[in-house]
């Protein structure tokens, strides 16, 4: 089989993907852009400090028992359990709430809130936990020594420690025993100007409870939602300035 | 100058068989501890009792016990150098030795529990200076360096005049060190069980109490092996001092709990420790309060118990109580779920809103005990090769 | 000739392992120079086997691949720079061989591209404790495409509108 043949097939595939994506985009109502194209970056560009990625969670659109976002995350990052729920990793989880006084209930996804001043980054002895220039909180697993101090420090219980050997990881999501990990806003997708898997899945399923985009861009959908709808930061008493904001709770 | 009574020092003069047997036993314990660490690292931490809920377990209890006690074991040397109490000066050497050995043992446990102990070089070369943990790496290694220099000054007569200055530095350093260790917890804003400046003075107090107790236990044991008279006045004074330190720890514990009871937000953690925590509650009342506080205070303060064996018993109880106290702080503090939405009941697949279970696993315990064995091993070897132990002032043999 | 990347990026490693590193590099290059034939066989079924040279001249890659990877590692993790040439994902995607059934074999499996030499020279690498050892077949089809093919890419959008 020749390289040319391969190349031709790839081109055709890309072309069709582009056409269908374009059609999908055109079908969206004006003002509802899933991601803000103007802030897209090329492979050779570093993450920009002018951007701050964030997420709007509309809990009124989030159904109890729905785990589309969780499933998408698990698939995207190759997360799977070992039938040991106490040590199995979870990057995003569904949290069901019931008001002790009124009995009102909510359901919402809980994950790394990508704080502007994250306690996990403050406490990390080696600097493996860090905030990327575009506001995404990451673990550099090359320098993580597995001390778990960040897990002690995170108010959101967002982090998991890898308790066993892993095999067959996804190429874009390296994960390994003895290091700590958490939601990374699907940084590999964001760098390729794609939406995080959870947001895409939620949107594809028609729930549209999650909106992702640049908080620093006043014209972005996420900014518009946040400026017009009442939202809360979880544990706002800590003053961490989270990038994930919840509406309706 | 002070020609009068030049203090003489001895090595550990037990017979060779006994010495090697001791080393063999301790070496075996170290070997088992290393095997346990290898087992945990090889399989990953799921084979331990630790989980994504209880991220720090028994290794951390033992490690912090040893680290905190290390700082306190230097008390006796400090009293000689810093506070000019001449009667403690003969004990300065062994005090410095115990401090170094306990710290090394504790650090080893901490390091061997890391998810990636093979990356120790990263921890030693890449720092985030905002992290208390990173500061502690400097505080611990600095402490070892200062204590070793201090020992050198004590051993080298020509350096003797600097010993009190280095002693003062060591004293300040170790207060900072325990403040740093306490602040590992004190600066954790996320968890109601910690997040309080009182963790720092609480840890300083614990270090004084645990360090003095371990100093008495180890020093009396080795002096007896050397057939030295151990029932000196220093022991009676240390006994009272240890009683005061235990009381100070109790004081900080009461203040901490009282503050917790007052703040509604902290109610759950206080109820958990005092009444609802099952095993943790039991460990608090029986281990920390009864065994670690009430009994030793009675034994330390009442004249009726001013005997060698009761002092040793009390010191032992203080150490057991210290393990219980650290268990309550470390495990108990993590077991209570963090409240993300106050006033709402939380439910998830990730143990939100439920008390986390923890059963210490055998390898964790063996690793912790291995750390203690490392400390004792170092002490025995050092005592054998260098004259750390004070000898009775009177000449043993009449001049020929 | 490709210039060596800035060494300060892995300063901590060079400091600690300076002698070991150079001895290892020397050993690797000596062993490799005598292994041309074996080398070709190892990678026989991979995409790389059919190419003239790697992303840099072969001799350079044999000697310096670890530094190239280390440099890119920090660029990608810390800054999000994802140029494909020096990316480990691309290395694996291109160098992974196939078995008789046409399925990808892990690059760190016995006698495969990475393990073939690394076992020979007894240099232990921990890349694959975390990183995937073969292209992501199941989710992405037979070839693992780069993100350049992503429908959400800006330039693809522009392309579309220009057409």
GROMACS .gro file of C-alpha atoms in nm, chain A residues 63 65-72 94:
model
   10
   63UNK     CA    1  -3.049   1.573   3.535
   65UNK     CA    2  -2.878   1.011   3.720
   66UNK     CA    3  -2.740   1.144   3.391
   67UNK     CA    4  -2.370   1.064   3.362
   68UNK     CA    5  -2.302   1.162   3.002
   69UNK     CA    6  -2.021   1.398   3.102
   70UNK     CA    7  -1.865   1.142   3.334
   71UNK     CA    8  -1.878   0.868   3.072
   72UNK     CA    9  -1.727   1.095   2.810
   94UNK     CA   10  -2.199   1.362   3.962
   0.00000   0.00000   0.00000
